[in-house]
Amino acid sequence: MMRDERLIFEKSVEGRIGYSLPENDVPEVELESFYPVELLRETAPEIPEVSEVDVIRHYTNLSKRNYGVDSGFYPLGSCTMKYNPKINEDIASMEGLAQMHPLQGPQSAQGNLEILYNMDKYLSEILGMERVTLQPAAGAHGEMTGLMIIKAYHMHRNDSKRVKIIVPDSSHGTNPASAALAGFEVVHIPSDERGCVDIKALEDILDDTVAGLMLTNPNTLGLFEEDILKISEMVHGCGGLLYYDGANMNAIMGMARPGDMGFDIAHVNLHKTFSTPHGGGGPGSGPIGVVKELVPFLPVPVIEKVNDRYILDYDRPLSIGKVKSFYGNFGVILRAYSYIRTMGAQGLKVASQAAVLNANYIRKKLEDLYEIPYNRICMHEFVLSAQKQAKNGVTALDIAKNLLDEGIHPPTIYFPLIVHEAMMIEPTETESPETLDNFIDIMRQLAIKAQEDPESLKNAPRTTYVSRLDEVKAARTPVLRWKK
Amino acid sequence: MKSSYIPMTKQQQEAMLSAVGVKSLDELFSAIPEKLRLKEDLNLPKPLSEHELKKHMHTLAQKNSDTCENSCFLGAGVYDHIIPSAVQHIISRQEFYTAYTPYQPEISQGVLQSIFEYQTMISELTGMDAANASLYDGATALYEAVLLASRFNGRKEVLVARSVNPEYRKALYSVLKYSGITIKEVDFNKEENDPAGKSGTVNLEQLEGKLSKDTAAIAIQSPNFFGILEDIKAISQKAKEIGALLIAVCDPISLGMFESPGALGADIAVGEAQPLGNPMNFGGPLLGYFAVKSPLTRRMPGRIAGETTDSQGRRGFVLTLQAREQHIRREKATSNICTNQALCALAAVSYLSLMGKEGLKEVATQCINKSVYTYQSLLENRQVSRVFDAPFFREFVVKPKIKPSVLNEALLAEKIIGGYDLTAEYPELEGCWLVAVTEKRSREEIDYFVDKVNLMCREGL
Amino acid sequence: MEIREGLYYSKDHEWVRVEGNRAYVGITDYAQDSLGSIVYVELPTEGKELSKGDVLGVVESVKAASDIFSPISGTVVEVNQALADNPELINESPYENHIAVLSFEKADELKELLSPAQYEDLTKGE
């Protein structure tokens, strides 16, 4: 098959058009009289001139060089790549919902405001929180918002000593990055030999300079922090707040709630737990829930219901303000709303249970061939180490690239940082036992090959559109755009 | 409960539990302390089948009055432009919208190449050397730009024009509150003809007066929140004199017509790219773009796609400069951003590809023709008065005889979404109205709008 | 892993070569090997004053970005401009390619650094 590697610019033909616009039906403005001439563009930007056929073919062919959840298995740990229900897509494009201007006034947007208000209620219930803001556009954005609230809370108490945020060494990179962005000093604490927060280390570090602790539960090793109630007591005891990174919420929906564990603030990723599509890297949505004491600090506006009407409440003197324009990624929230209304309480619980069973099943079937650093019942994901294979020169990266040749998206690799040659596997509940068995078979074969014929596993992938790419070259001499 | 999204059958579940070596699902959750285990189901509404859900959503939609039902003369940062049909078809391809972030480049060339093309087009429009793969929206792009500037030159003050979108400034204040960076505001010229042809633009004298060796950056918007074009070149000169960076917030449709911020001396260009092929979505998801001149390339926040070659020498694309990002650099990262707005960027690059340079210019031209026609028609009838005198793009400010809030309510009954009431954000512009007219408005819609406004103002409400 | 004689070493894998009151600072073979192919070096500006432990610059590879901590207090008098275009020189010869030269006064600080033997012990443990 012919291989067309051209960029859209390289298909441009002068004079060709791909658009359809109504003819101008009002008097034409003489541009040079209306505007200072030097403000008018002399050279048009190099936007390609192509037909609709060209554009559709171009992006259709590009899409074939890509792989979505609809294509196949995607066991990316920490990403919860579950199936994206198609009803959610239909609803998101339903007439009357998306073609709305955010500033058109509450009276003509009562439907959308009702959706936002109800999502606040549903997520509060799921998280065990008092209120939820839907404004943050992604998980990291939610973290930043939560940390801003922690900062505001302490400053409001006139406690400016609290400059530190503690994060586990196993945490997702966005945790310390968000803390730094919110103006905090970041202190890392180690995990113990069970893969959980080292309580002794935590004890040593907790004092009145600590603003809060950020935790994921289950953590990034897929293990439930069993001492969570003790941790919560300790942090609150020294006057700090407890932040929940909800990336792993898919493990415990309907089984347990962060609010009950003692968390004061919790974010969820709608594009993970709540089935909204990942979009090739977004858009997502990272709502955060807070306990009663922190409600006054939520960003504005808060959607309230007054006498059966929904209003936008901006009159909140302690609010941290805004973290982005308007109310949040409504299009994403709409899909998550649709999902929650489809699943109901029972459905969400069954989803978490199946997710946890699926992860444990894979773990059990691979434990004889791969090292599993903390090998006990895991939650919705687990981490294996390819150290054994690496001794023969077959790294986690090699295994990942060989999986590509098998038509499977590899698990997350080299995260968390505390495990060498880490591979984090999260199947989610939307995968069948047959899919899991297929993955297990392939992983077993790769382990065997790594032992018996390691050379055969180098230089993968071979059957993909491109083979391994030179990332060093890309970073040393970055070429970030096409030039004519 | 059975779900079409959960394939595991009861039988299979039993077999799997056995394989794992546990007797029940509950046992898998034994690590959770008994005290924390929920004893009752969550209090959520009963599940709905697809058909019931559609009916439910339809009921909710009926409580809305959208821009298909009404002709929209409201802008203020988010615009009702014509979106070609093909865009939706492209972003509905499952390999795009159900895909993850392209960390495994060999099976993600589709997304990576489209990001590269998007970055190229943004660079072209803005006249900059490099652009990133997107940020959440214009507001967040602005605060990221300010943070970049301050880290770059170590200075702790930023001058922001009051004519920058109020939502952006609010986010800037909130996010920068404890960053150690001080925000100083620069006002706009208020009086008509003072200076001549420049009312509504940044007060350059005041700007000069507030600049100091501590100014990390100046942030302006052009067209500004009032739709008025700023003198980017003059302001960039002032920035250079003092060694500060110039951040220009620019609308991408306007850049099909007007000189780019890069050519006029800006160091960073950011803004809201929603008008490029993305619906208004009730305020999100939107599309923040971010572009810089080359000395700042390695400091750009967010993901960036770069060109390279594979082991067989073929061209390919990868996410590059990742060492600066959160998953590697952690607390020292250029930003905390992880997920961005990839699918919205795909919509934007599809839109630009379909419109082409000619189409983009035609859209901008019609926005100009139609907004000027609306402006002149409104003023002709003398029920609204002029406020500013500088040239505008797609949006303008007038002062109607009756309060905008009252006018808007009445217009809604006539299936018109009226302009933005500036009273709350700009007390000195009490009773002023920000009206936007895009290429989507027909002469008929405009004439109807103007007639209604005149009638309502004349008769009083 | 090469460890050269006649140099001082820091816990953070920097080496120091002293010539009078000038100190040449670079990263060790162990460091460049851990980082992998180096793609970029953020060099300090000439004239910058640094205390011991301050961040002198950053060395980036595809998978990591490492801060270079100043092993001693001093003022940056020279930077190795060749690294701007060819950062891979550090991978090729880490001891021939310093990152910056500092003029220093506090000779006592040198005593706090490690000898080649001590550095060898350190890296054996890691």
XYZ file of N, CA and C in Angstrom, chain B residues 298-299 321-324 328-329 332, chain C residues 40 58 60-65 67:
54
model
N 12.413 26.184 25.106
C 12.568 25.118 26.087
C 11.843 25.406 27.400
N 11.325 26.618 27.525
C 10.600 26.964 28.749
C 9.094 26.850 28.590
N 11.053 17.257 24.355
C 11.344 18.189 25.453
C 10.554 17.794 26.696
N 10.364 16.489 26.890
C 9.556 16.006 28.002
C 10.256 16.143 29.336
N 11.590 16.266 29.296
C 12.319 16.307 30.567
C 11.901 17.503 31.417
N 11.280 18.515 30.757
C 10.847 19.679 31.538
C 9.491 19.471 32.175
N 8.587 14.015 34.790
C 10.019 13.801 34.965
C 10.578 14.804 35.977
N 10.284 16.071 35.756
C 10.899 17.133 36.553
C 10.181 17.358 37.876
N 10.006 20.734 39.867
C 10.751 21.762 39.144
C 10.272 21.884 37.705
N 20.481 18.594 26.179
C 20.528 20.032 26.413
C 21.229 20.331 27.715
N 21.489 23.058 34.537
C 20.686 21.836 34.412
C 21.199 21.028 33.234
N 20.013 17.995 30.745
C 18.795 17.267 30.345
C 19.087 16.125 29.408
N 18.432 15.008 29.648
C 18.439 13.932 28.663
C 16.981 13.731 28.272
N 16.708 12.689 27.501
C 15.324 12.444 27.097
C 14.480 12.054 28.311
N 15.092 11.306 29.229
C 14.285 10.769 30.322
C 14.503 11.458 31.665
N 15.393 12.436 31.727
C 15.653 13.068 33.031
C 16.191 14.468 32.862
N 16.061 15.261 33.894
C 16.664 16.591 33.923
C 17.286 16.738 35.288
N 19.589 18.795 38.078
C 20.211 20.047 38.504
C 21.679 19.794 38.770
